[in-house]
Amino acid sequence: MSYCVHCGVELDRTEVSCPLCNTPVNNPNQPIDINGKLPYPTLKGQVDPVKRGDSAILLTVVLLSTAVACGALNLLVFKQGLWSLYIIGLCALLWVFFIPVLIYSRLSIYLTILFDWAAVALYCWIIYYQFPVNHWFLRLAVPIISLLTAFVLIFTFAIRYFKTSILSTAFLVFAEIAGLGVGLEIFIRMFLNQKIHITWSAVVLVCCIIIDGMLFTILKRTRLREEVRRRMHI
Amino acid sequence: MLNEKYKTNKPRKDRQVWYKLDLSANVYPTLQRKNFSSVFRLSCLLKEEVRPDILQEALDRTIHRFPSFHVAIRKGLFWRYLEPNRNPGPFVMPDIINPCMPMPFKSKHQHLIRIYYYDRRIALEIFHSVADGGGGMFFLKTLIAVYLRLLGHEIPDTFGVLDINEPPHREELEDAYLRYASSKIRLPRSQQKAYQVSGTKEQFHTLNIICGVIPTDKILAAAKRYKVSLTEYLNAVLIYSLLEKQKSDGNFRLKPVTLAIPVSLRKYFPSMTLRNFIAMIYPTVDPRYGDYTFEEIVDQVHFYMRYHLNAKYMNASISTNMSATRNLFVRIVPLFIKDFILKRYYMRIGDKQASAGLTNLGPQSVPEEMKEHIERFDVLMGQPFSAKTNCAVISFGNVLTVNFASSIVETDVEMVFFRKLISDGIPVKIESNRNMEVL
């Protein structure tokens, strides 16, 4: 039997070095048994795949059949207007939203959000196609969807790359609500060709600034933060 | 809780038998993620090479005696539950170098136990929602007894070997927490953050094991010299190792070193349950009070455990946890919200309460006729939730094994632990699955 000269523990006769300190085994009286049975197998296990594909197939079939059936009904039976476009668009929207979750989980989250942006924009365009009034798609819908997507991307980035707590997450959420409110009002006023200034969104902005100020103070004052944690722990 | 009396003579009624998850079992599926499941391993090293065909036959005969092990986990609107698994299997498999792999619930066949064989070893891996170590040992011992019987040996149904021809006793399937949680006092849920071992995280699908094989009489003698029990002595050695590790890290701010120790409640509350029936205790040594000698650590652990290990404190501990599951508001909250809250609570508070885990399944007894076929038992706590190390102890006859499982590259804690045993005059033999090239 061999012992580790560093740790003093007895080693298995197949060990080439001590598993604790990596000191090589050097015992002239008992060479390492290279062909001996190892105490543990060398075969590496793999996790069984989760059957996500089945759910994805089911979802695709349900949405596709709904879209095709509604399209056929619109063409052959209820021919008034292109109402089936709303349902087909909605099916496409749901598919884009849910399929990355069910099929390809390694897809970048940012790319997924951009796909979602495209799907929502496409659905708005379908509505615009039916009601092409005042270029509302390009002047109102696209800026609002883009702003919302930008905030979602910022939120996702912050959550993934910074160490966040419930309080700091809440801080970010209120900051984004304030930004979204202001952005919404500006886009609406631009669309209505009104003078650009803020009214109702100013109220939202002030409320959010107060809440964020409070959260910032709590975050910076350790004692206060601990007190809030103590009193509000779940 | 057993929904309907189990009737072995009416297999078609299986679908109606389902089990609510017990108090501990509710937590483990919540923590499930792509690279983590709460899986632990019990194994037995026989004296002769295992025959897989006979082992499969033994498993097929044994599994029906343990309906709570032959289950799949399902999601309800408010809680998860277990129901009989009607898929084929479980099947015995050649053992692997990375045990306690994640056990995805929606994977092929959805079994919550795995049985492996390698050379002379039979290993049973169990998802923790199914059973604790005590319950799992009943399954493993019965499986080995059936296996040995198939090889022609006479093994009686005693010392943890259950009769596979008998239907399961109702009490074996009960949620014992429900029966005993009756304390009126509620204990504080969280404590201060403990020191967390820092190290280089291993890549996915790697679990480093270091197993120390120790003569039981030698380690008992060492514990006796310190006038403490074996568990107290091992806890003290692990705390000592973690304190040394923290010192060597050179952190500016020291943190208390805390162990999470599961305690089997069967000793305090008589129950035949094969499902989870454990409570946690957290012995702590705080280096901010100053440097502790090993003797002082032993004293701290000894008095902590003597103070806390009693039926009243254990009852208060489980009653505190039960109060949440009994709360009407908590019960009507949808499962996905419960999962979200519980997971965040565990990640931010629960997981940080302990520096390491240590479990001691104690001395194992088997029928006299089985002893000559068994060399030793092993227990492995499985993959830790975060990058730390877990330690599990079990003994059989004069062989005690201490198994460290970790998902970090460094072996500092294990090294100090075993060196301390050596310095106390205890001989240790080390076995490991570590690939030394990565060090």
XYZ file of C-alpha atoms in Angstrom:
673
model
C 0.000 0.000 0.000
C 1.132 3.556 -0.758
C 0.719 6.654 1.391
C 0.769 10.313 0.480
C 4.014 11.736 1.894
C 2.281 15.108 2.265
C -1.117 14.226 3.748
C -0.371 10.878 5.403
C -3.443 9.175 3.937
C -3.373 5.713 2.397
C -4.014 5.735 -1.356
C -5.696 3.303 -3.670
C -3.115 1.218 -5.533
C -4.319 2.663 -8.852
C -3.747 6.305 -7.824
C -0.880 8.054 -9.582
C -1.089 11.021 -7.219
C -2.848 12.010 -4.013
C -6.423 13.206 -4.763
C -6.131 15.702 -1.881
C -2.853 17.480 -2.648
C -1.808 16.093 -6.048
C 1.561 14.877 -4.693
C 2.785 12.109 -7.055
C 2.971 8.572 -5.669
C 6.505 7.204 -5.618
C 6.711 3.842 -3.870
C 9.557 1.624 -5.146
C 8.182 -1.345 -3.167
C 4.739 -1.132 -4.774
C 4.494 0.339 -8.270
C 1.207 1.895 -9.355
C -1.240 -0.758 -10.530
C -2.056 0.696 -13.940
C -4.207 -2.253 -15.007
C -6.058 -2.600 -11.695
C -9.777 -1.980 -11.257
C -10.369 1.723 -10.570
C -12.492 2.588 -7.514
C -14.840 4.635 -9.760
C -15.956 4.053 -13.341
C -14.648 6.194 -16.190
C -17.912 6.290 -18.139
C -19.458 9.761 -18.101
C -23.228 10.103 -17.804
C -25.441 12.483 -19.747
C -28.731 13.969 -18.641
C -31.791 12.580 -20.422
C -33.216 15.101 -22.865
C -36.430 16.781 -21.810
C -39.310 16.193 -24.192
C -39.783 19.824 -25.169
C -40.220 18.942 -28.830
C -43.628 17.342 -28.245
C -45.059 20.513 -26.738
C -43.576 22.563 -29.582
C -45.124 20.260 -32.197
C -48.500 20.423 -30.433
C -48.400 24.212 -30.246
C -47.347 24.540 -33.883
C -50.104 22.178 -35.067
C -52.801 23.963 -33.016
C -51.763 27.440 -34.199
C -51.235 26.378 -37.810
C -54.578 24.573 -38.042
C -56.350 27.552 -36.452
C -54.754 29.926 -38.951
C -55.488 27.700 -41.975
C -59.078 26.982 -40.866
C -59.866 30.660 -40.285
C -58.256 31.591 -43.632
C -60.371 28.963 -45.415
C -63.539 30.118 -43.631
C -62.807 33.701 -44.632
C -62.232 32.742 -48.261
C -65.142 30.331 -48.667
C -67.884 31.038 -46.104
C -67.741 34.385 -44.274
C -66.387 36.517 -47.068
C -67.046 39.960 -45.570
C -63.683 41.671 -45.003
C -60.287 40.135 -44.276
C -61.083 39.283 -40.631
C -59.039 36.096 -40.727
C -55.840 38.172 -41.016
C -56.243 39.163 -37.343
C -56.382 35.534 -36.261
C -53.569 34.443 -38.579
C -51.459 37.328 -37.278
C -52.293 36.423 -33.694
C -51.282 32.794 -34.322
C -47.974 33.967 -35.789
C -47.461 36.270 -32.799
C -48.101 33.494 -30.269
C -45.838 31.098 -32.175
C -42.945 33.563 -32.171
C -43.491 34.268 -28.452
C -43.610 30.655 -27.298
C -41.522 28.622 -29.713
C -38.073 29.735 -28.424
C -39.113 28.569 -24.941
C -40.193 25.180 -26.242
C -37.629 24.364 -28.903
C -34.346 26.195 -28.917
C -33.442 27.327 -25.429
C -29.898 28.346 -26.399
C -31.132 31.174 -28.605
C -29.847 34.486 -27.247
C -32.458 36.179 -25.079
C -31.782 39.483 -26.862
C -32.431 37.905 -30.246
C -35.649 36.400 -28.858
C -36.796 39.847 -27.697
C -36.017 41.291 -31.138
C -38.058 38.517 -32.765
C -40.899 39.405 -30.398
C -40.566 43.044 -31.464
C -40.843 41.987 -35.107
C -43.894 39.810 -34.389
C -45.757 42.595 -32.566
C -44.841 45.058 -35.328
C -46.131 42.591 -37.937
C -49.434 42.236 -36.075
C -49.809 46.013 -35.873
C -49.078 46.211 -39.612
C -51.887 43.698 -40.283
C -54.274 45.989 -38.409
C -52.830 48.988 -40.262
C -53.408 47.188 -43.553
C -57.123 47.090 -42.692
C -57.231 50.667 -41.302
C -54.582 52.724 -43.122
C -55.325 56.056 -41.429
C -52.814 58.856 -41.004
C -49.708 56.602 -41.235
C -50.287 55.545 -37.625
C -48.235 52.398 -38.075
C -44.949 54.183 -38.776
C -45.637 57.311 -36.738
C -47.145 55.752 -33.605
C -47.041 51.942 -33.455
C -43.406 51.363 -34.463
C -41.931 54.029 -32.122
C -43.980 52.763 -29.141
C -43.118 49.082 -29.776
C -39.453 50.005 -30.294
C -39.365 52.024 -27.069
C -40.973 49.192 -25.114
C -38.530 46.680 -26.635
C -35.587 48.922 -25.773
C -36.707 49.050 -22.133
C -37.167 45.270 -22.032
C -33.656 44.828 -23.479
C -32.166 47.213 -20.902
C -33.999 45.414 -18.091
C -32.830 42.000 -19.321
C -29.245 43.208 -19.661
C -29.280 44.687 -16.144
C -30.748 41.544 -14.575
C -28.263 39.268 -16.337
C -25.032 41.214 -15.966
C -25.358 43.072 -12.669
C -25.875 41.682 -9.214
C -29.409 42.793 -8.501
C -31.591 42.592 -5.428
C -35.368 42.985 -5.203
C -34.860 46.639 -4.298
C -32.497 47.424 -7.171
C -34.810 45.588 -9.588
C -37.734 47.679 -8.322
C -35.579 50.808 -8.786
C -34.997 49.882 -12.428
C -38.660 49.015 -13.033
C -39.870 52.409 -11.741
C -37.192 54.231 -13.732
C -38.368 52.441 -16.861
C -42.051 53.144 -16.106
C -41.169 56.850 -15.888
C -39.262 56.718 -19.191
C -42.029 54.772 -20.882
C -44.696 57.235 -19.705
C -42.777 60.232 -21.024
C -41.953 58.476 -24.289
C -45.577 57.461 -24.815
C -46.882 60.981 -24.326
C -44.257 62.469 -26.654
C -45.005 59.923 -29.403
C -48.769 60.511 -29.069
C -48.322 64.284 -29.271
C -46.042 63.939 -32.296
C -48.626 61.747 -33.966
C -51.376 64.303 -33.236
C -49.097 67.120 -34.457
C -49.326 68.848 -31.091
C -46.669 70.858 -29.318
C -44.225 68.520 -27.598
C -44.518 68.843 -23.860
C -45.516 66.516 -21.028
C -48.671 66.658 -18.874
C -50.025 63.360 -17.519
C -46.683 61.651 -17.917
C -45.183 64.351 -15.687
C -47.347 63.002 -12.846
C -46.105 59.473 -13.566
C -42.547 60.783 -13.777
C -42.756 62.607 -10.431
C -44.302 59.571 -8.681
C -41.578 57.325 -10.073
C -38.823 59.791 -9.110
C -40.165 59.855 -5.517
C -40.312 56.052 -5.358
C -36.861 55.707 -6.940
C -35.465 58.303 -4.549
C -36.829 56.309 -1.638
C -35.452 53.043 -3.042
C -32.053 54.633 -3.720
C -31.847 55.872 -0.122
C -32.776 52.428 1.197
C -30.197 50.816 -1.078
C -27.429 53.140 0.053
C -28.173 53.067 3.793
C -27.186 49.625 5.072
C -29.126 49.881 8.335
C -32.255 51.017 6.551
C -31.869 48.267 3.981
C -31.515 45.619 6.676
C -34.561 47.019 8.494
C -36.634 46.855 5.296
C -35.397 43.338 4.647
C -36.263 42.285 8.188
C -39.725 43.748 8.087
C -40.578 42.733 4.557
C -38.978 39.299 4.289
C -41.224 36.631 2.838
C -50.387 12.039 2.368
C -51.783 8.795 0.999
C -54.883 9.588 -0.977
C -56.361 6.152 -0.985
C -55.518 2.950 0.764
C -53.008 1.101 -1.336
C -54.429 -2.146 -2.669
C -51.921 -4.433 -4.317
C -54.600 -6.812 -5.554
C -56.183 -4.110 -7.742
C -53.475 -2.739 -10.013
C -55.981 -0.834 -12.162
C -56.718 1.393 -9.197
C -53.072 2.572 -9.278
C -54.059 5.684 -11.137
C -56.156 6.836 -8.200
C -53.290 6.532 -5.714
C -51.339 9.720 -5.466
C -49.279 11.370 -2.803
C -49.060 14.942 -1.718
C -45.436 15.988 -1.404
C -44.334 16.115 2.201
C -42.901 19.209 3.848
C -39.293 18.687 2.718
C -40.267 17.220 -0.632
C -42.025 20.433 -1.649
C -38.771 22.382 -1.641
C -36.601 20.170 -3.854
C -38.510 20.400 -7.183
C -38.611 24.168 -6.790
C -34.815 24.311 -6.794
C -34.642 22.165 -9.919
C -32.731 23.739 -12.777
C -31.031 22.527 -15.925
C -27.804 21.670 -14.111
C -29.098 20.846 -10.630
C -31.422 18.349 -9.002
C -31.617 17.370 -5.349
C -30.374 13.830 -5.831
C -28.464 11.739 -3.310
C -26.791 8.357 -3.634
C -26.654 5.312 -1.388
C -24.392 2.489 -2.403
C -23.222 -0.857 -1.178
C -19.895 -2.485 -1.970
C -20.343 -6.242 -2.113
C -17.593 -8.835 -1.878
C -18.281 -10.278 -5.311
C -18.792 -8.699 -8.708
C -22.374 -7.606 -9.394
C -24.356 -9.524 -12.024
C -26.529 -6.948 -13.823
C -29.133 -9.456 -15.090
C -29.755 -10.736 -11.554
C -29.787 -7.180 -10.218
C -32.476 -6.191 -12.754
C -34.542 -9.199 -11.713
C -34.117 -8.226 -8.047
C -35.127 -4.650 -8.835
C -38.252 -5.766 -10.715
C -39.293 -7.815 -7.697
C -38.419 -5.156 -5.130
C -39.891 -2.035 -6.716
C -43.510 -3.165 -6.246
C -42.948 -3.379 -2.495
C -42.039 0.333 -2.507
C -44.855 2.169 -4.327
C -43.656 5.567 -3.094
C -40.372 4.980 -4.977
C -42.059 3.956 -8.228
C -43.509 7.365 -8.957
C -43.365 10.352 -11.278
C -43.688 13.943 -10.187
C -46.548 16.027 -11.589
C -47.600 19.651 -11.394
C -50.939 20.679 -9.975
C -52.299 24.215 -9.995
C -51.201 24.873 -6.409
C -48.831 22.042 -5.456
C -46.857 19.252 -7.061
C -47.722 15.655 -6.308
C -46.432 12.140 -6.911
C -48.336 9.544 -8.855
C -47.510 5.953 -9.818
C -45.127 5.739 -12.741
C -46.493 3.340 -15.318
C -43.561 3.675 -17.702
C -41.238 0.686 -18.127
C -38.343 0.488 -15.702
C -36.444 1.604 -13.765
C -33.569 -0.248 -15.394
C -30.165 -0.962 -13.920
C -27.346 0.890 -15.679
C -23.526 0.732 -15.698
C -22.210 3.237 -13.169
C -20.814 6.586 -14.251
C -17.992 8.830 -13.091
C -20.346 11.763 -12.412
C -23.057 10.458 -10.082
C -26.135 12.375 -8.889
C -26.706 13.905 -12.314
C -29.721 16.181 -12.683
C -32.974 14.242 -12.919
C -35.295 16.180 -15.241
C -38.928 15.368 -14.433
C -40.012 15.381 -18.072
C -37.197 13.171 -19.301
C -37.595 9.707 -20.723
C -39.633 7.474 -18.393
C -39.618 10.107 -15.628
C -38.342 7.781 -12.913
C -37.180 9.444 -9.739
C -34.725 6.696 -8.793
C -31.733 5.262 -10.661
C -29.860 2.037 -10.010
C -26.257 1.645 -11.113
C -23.733 -1.172 -10.904
C -19.948 -1.123 -11.184
C -17.620 -3.983 -10.363
C -18.766 -4.971 -6.825
C -20.889 -1.865 -6.187
C -24.666 -1.406 -6.350
C -25.716 2.246 -6.192
C -29.167 3.732 -5.717
C -29.804 7.373 -6.597
C -32.973 8.986 -5.314
C -34.587 12.337 -6.007
C -35.009 13.844 -2.549
C -38.766 14.427 -2.927
C -39.231 10.661 -2.890
C -37.398 9.753 0.315
C -34.636 10.725 2.700
C -31.511 8.678 3.443
C -33.279 6.610 6.115
C -36.117 5.633 3.757
C -33.670 4.995 0.922
C -31.642 2.581 3.062
C -34.727 0.366 3.480
C -35.010 0.180 -0.317
C -31.300 -0.514 -0.847
C -31.073 -3.185 1.848
C -34.198 -4.925 0.541
C -32.861 -4.769 -3.031
C -29.547 -6.295 -1.966
C -31.313 -8.985 0.077
C -33.469 -9.935 -2.931
C -30.377 -9.900 -5.164
C -28.502 -12.214 -2.789
C -31.525 -14.503 -2.536
C -31.595 -14.782 -6.331
C -27.958 -15.872 -6.123
C -29.040 -18.683 -3.811
C -28.376 -17.231 -0.355
C -30.844 -17.419 2.521
C -31.582 -13.896 3.771
C -34.278 -13.255 6.400
C -36.526 -10.150 6.407
C -35.021 -8.358 9.395
C -32.806 -5.333 10.169
C -34.241 -3.035 7.519
C -34.925 -5.741 4.918
C -38.649 -5.611 4.101
C -40.728 -8.580 2.982
C -41.407 -8.081 -0.738
C -44.373 -10.440 -0.629
C -46.208 -8.293 1.917
C -48.195 -5.207 0.838
C -46.654 -1.951 2.075
C -47.765 -0.842 5.504
C -49.912 2.283 5.439
C -47.489 4.048 7.782
C -44.613 3.546 5.329
C -46.348 5.891 2.893
C -47.491 8.527 5.378
C -46.380 12.129 5.621
C -45.076 11.882 9.176
C -44.662 15.657 9.437
C -48.452 16.009 9.428
C -48.770 13.601 12.339
C -46.170 15.147 14.597
C -45.895 18.882 13.830
C -47.815 20.244 16.806
C -45.558 22.764 18.535
C -47.058 26.158 19.373
C -43.775 28.005 19.108
C -42.348 29.304 15.839
C -38.592 29.483 15.412
C -36.846 32.293 13.492
C -36.561 31.236 9.858
C -33.321 32.844 8.862
C -30.001 33.452 10.476
C -26.929 35.389 9.517
C -25.090 34.625 6.321
C -22.418 32.001 6.685
C -18.984 31.802 5.113
C -19.186 30.446 1.563
C -16.321 28.377 0.221
C -14.869 30.067 -2.822
C -13.355 28.016 -5.573
C -13.171 27.363 -9.285
C -16.476 25.971 -10.431
C -16.257 22.689 -12.308
C -17.849 22.389 -15.702
C -21.361 20.996 -16.055
C -21.718 17.237 -15.473
C -18.813 17.047 -13.032
C -19.102 15.947 -9.433
C -15.852 15.482 -7.563
C -15.891 12.751 -4.952
C -13.288 12.134 -2.282
C -14.057 9.138 -0.119
C -12.224 8.465 3.118
C -12.401 4.887 4.383
C -11.789 4.772 8.128
C -11.803 2.033 10.797
C -14.851 2.761 12.972
C -13.173 1.712 16.234
C -10.283 4.138 15.688
C -12.511 7.128 15.001
C -14.827 6.242 17.896
C -11.797 6.126 20.180
C -10.727 9.577 18.957
C -14.229 10.992 19.574
C -14.179 9.440 23.031
C -10.896 11.198 23.810
C -12.687 14.510 23.210
C -15.673 13.210 25.265
C -18.137 13.720 22.407
C -20.165 11.559 20.043
C -18.874 10.532 16.620
C -21.190 12.967 14.788
C -20.142 15.831 17.049
C -16.489 15.032 16.469
C -16.891 14.895 12.663
C -18.888 18.137 12.691
C -16.125 19.769 14.693
C -13.457 18.541 12.261
C -15.426 19.902 9.296
C -15.969 23.268 10.984
C -12.259 23.356 11.839
C -11.440 22.680 8.147
C -13.764 25.441 6.984
C -12.323 27.906 9.508
C -8.825 27.083 8.250
C -9.994 27.550 4.672
C -11.538 30.920 5.500
C -8.305 31.968 7.199
C -6.271 30.970 4.141
C -8.645 32.891 1.835
C -7.436 36.093 3.523
C -10.876 37.702 3.548
C -11.010 41.120 5.164
C -14.370 40.386 6.796
C -14.718 37.036 8.526
C -18.057 35.263 8.562
C -19.449 32.560 10.827
C -18.875 28.990 9.720
C -22.140 27.068 9.810
C -22.968 23.485 8.933
C -26.375 22.347 7.694
C -27.063 19.012 9.331
C -30.131 16.956 8.470
C -31.415 15.011 11.462
C -33.623 11.968 11.013
C -36.758 12.473 13.112
C -37.581 8.770 13.321
C -35.488 8.605 16.481
C -37.632 11.237 18.204
C -41.059 10.511 16.671
C -41.811 6.850 16.021
C -42.782 6.411 12.393
C -42.295 3.711 9.785
C -42.422 6.224 6.960
C -40.091 5.632 4.022
C -40.596 9.198 2.818
C -38.831 12.343 4.032
C -38.808 12.843 7.765
C -35.903 15.107 8.611
C -35.237 18.474 10.221
C -32.192 20.708 9.925
C -29.903 22.040 12.611
C -27.115 24.558 12.093
C -24.120 24.362 14.473
C -22.040 27.507 14.102
C -18.655 28.798 15.130
C -18.110 32.512 14.662
C -14.417 33.448 14.140
C -15.235 37.108 14.779
C -15.124 36.229 18.499
C -11.463 35.259 18.038
C -9.425 32.218 17.112
C -10.862 28.916 18.286
C -8.734 25.927 19.219
C -9.999 22.549 18.034
C -11.039 21.660 21.591
C -13.126 24.848 21.778
C -14.793 24.003 18.457
C -15.596 20.533 19.769
C -17.162 22.101 22.883
C -19.223 24.555 20.802
C -20.583 21.786 18.584
C -21.154 19.443 21.509
C -23.219 21.910 23.536
C -25.108 23.183 20.481
C -26.148 19.674 19.546
C -27.007 18.643 23.081
C -29.209 21.742 23.409
C -30.994 21.347 20.072
C -31.284 17.609 19.556
C -34.462 16.872 21.449
C -38.033 16.114 20.468
C -39.378 19.529 21.532
C -36.944 21.596 19.496
C -37.306 19.298 16.490
C -41.078 19.598 16.751
C -40.831 23.396 16.877
C -38.578 23.295 13.808
C -40.957 21.229 11.679
C -44.023 23.087 13.032
C -42.473 26.384 11.918
C -42.068 25.057 8.404
C -45.471 23.387 8.440
C -47.169 26.648 9.419
C -46.371 28.026 5.960
C -47.897 25.077 4.139
C -50.943 25.150 6.421
C -51.557 28.841 5.804
C -54.670 29.258 3.661
C -53.220 32.182 1.729
C -50.051 30.232 0.874
C -52.141 27.261 -0.191
C -54.233 29.203 -2.691
C -51.281 30.918 -4.327
C -50.617 29.330 -7.758
C -47.640 27.003 -7.961
C -45.582 29.149 -10.337
C -45.733 32.061 -7.875
C -44.784 29.762 -4.980
C -41.872 28.447 -7.079
C -40.689 31.931 -7.910
C -40.789 33.133 -4.306
C -39.334 29.971 -2.774
C -36.493 29.789 -5.271
C -35.520 33.397 -4.701
C -35.773 32.922 -0.930
C -33.544 29.871 -1.093
C -30.985 31.495 -3.402
C -30.728 34.667 -1.364
C -31.168 33.362 2.178
C -31.521 29.574 2.541
C -28.473 28.597 0.532
C -26.290 31.200 2.229
C -27.138 30.036 5.751
C -24.645 27.185 5.639
C -20.996 26.860 4.646
C -21.311 23.108 4.014
C -23.632 20.198 4.641
C -22.890 17.124 6.716
C -25.116 14.103 7.111
C -24.471 10.996 9.164
C -26.676 8.007 8.437
C -25.054 6.207 11.369
C -24.166 2.554 11.803
C -26.050 0.233 9.471
C -27.258 -3.143 10.563
C -28.238 -5.967 8.231
C -29.271 -9.587 8.852
C -26.362 -11.753 10.006
C -26.597 -13.815 6.793
C -26.051 -10.684 4.669
C -22.985 -9.413 6.537
C -20.557 -11.848 4.930
C -21.496 -10.541 1.451
C -21.123 -6.834 2.186
C -17.877 -4.922 2.520
C -19.207 -1.438 3.174
C -21.933 1.129 2.538
C -21.422 4.627 1.091
C -23.612 7.684 1.045
C -23.173 10.739 -1.155
C -25.098 13.945 -0.591
C -25.006 14.834 -4.254
C -24.384 18.031 -6.079
C -24.505 21.133 -3.868
C -26.865 23.920 -5.016
C -24.009 26.420 -5.044
C -20.251 25.957 -5.291
C -19.581 24.330 -1.938
C -18.779 20.920 -0.564
C -21.058 18.379 1.067
C -20.001 15.612 3.392
C -21.838 12.355 4.109
C -20.956 9.670 6.636
C -22.115 6.091 7.083
C -20.666 3.071 8.808
C -21.026 -0.669 8.531
C -19.220 -2.932 10.960
C -15.727 -1.566 11.415
C -15.744 0.414 8.150
C -16.802 4.056 8.231
C -16.846 6.081 5.037
C -16.744 9.866 4.754
C -17.739 10.976 1.255
C -17.138 14.542 0.124
C -19.015 15.678 -2.981
C -18.204 19.029 -4.497
C -18.497 20.877 -7.758
C -15.340 22.943 -7.296
C -11.819 22.115 -8.422
C -9.986 22.911 -5.164
C -9.688 20.301 -2.405
C -8.601 22.561 0.474
C -11.456 21.659 2.846
C -11.151 17.915 2.262
C -7.365 18.071 2.657
C -7.507 19.836 6.056
C -10.351 17.511 7.154
C -8.470 14.275 6.477
C -5.137 15.650 7.721
C -6.835 16.511 11.002
C -8.092 12.934 11.295
C -4.580 11.652 10.589
C -3.125 13.970 13.233
C -5.661 12.564 15.707
C -4.239 9.100 15.055
C -7.005 7.863 12.733
C -5.819 5.969 9.638
C -7.595 7.082 6.437
C -7.649 5.460 3.011
C -8.619 7.787 0.163
C -10.501 6.906 -3.022
C -11.525 9.500 -5.561
C -12.984 10.033 -9.009
C -11.038 13.242 -9.449
C -9.250 13.785 -12.701
C -5.962 15.072 -11.397
C -4.915 16.696 -14.694
C -7.330 19.552 -14.060
C -5.666 20.563 -10.788
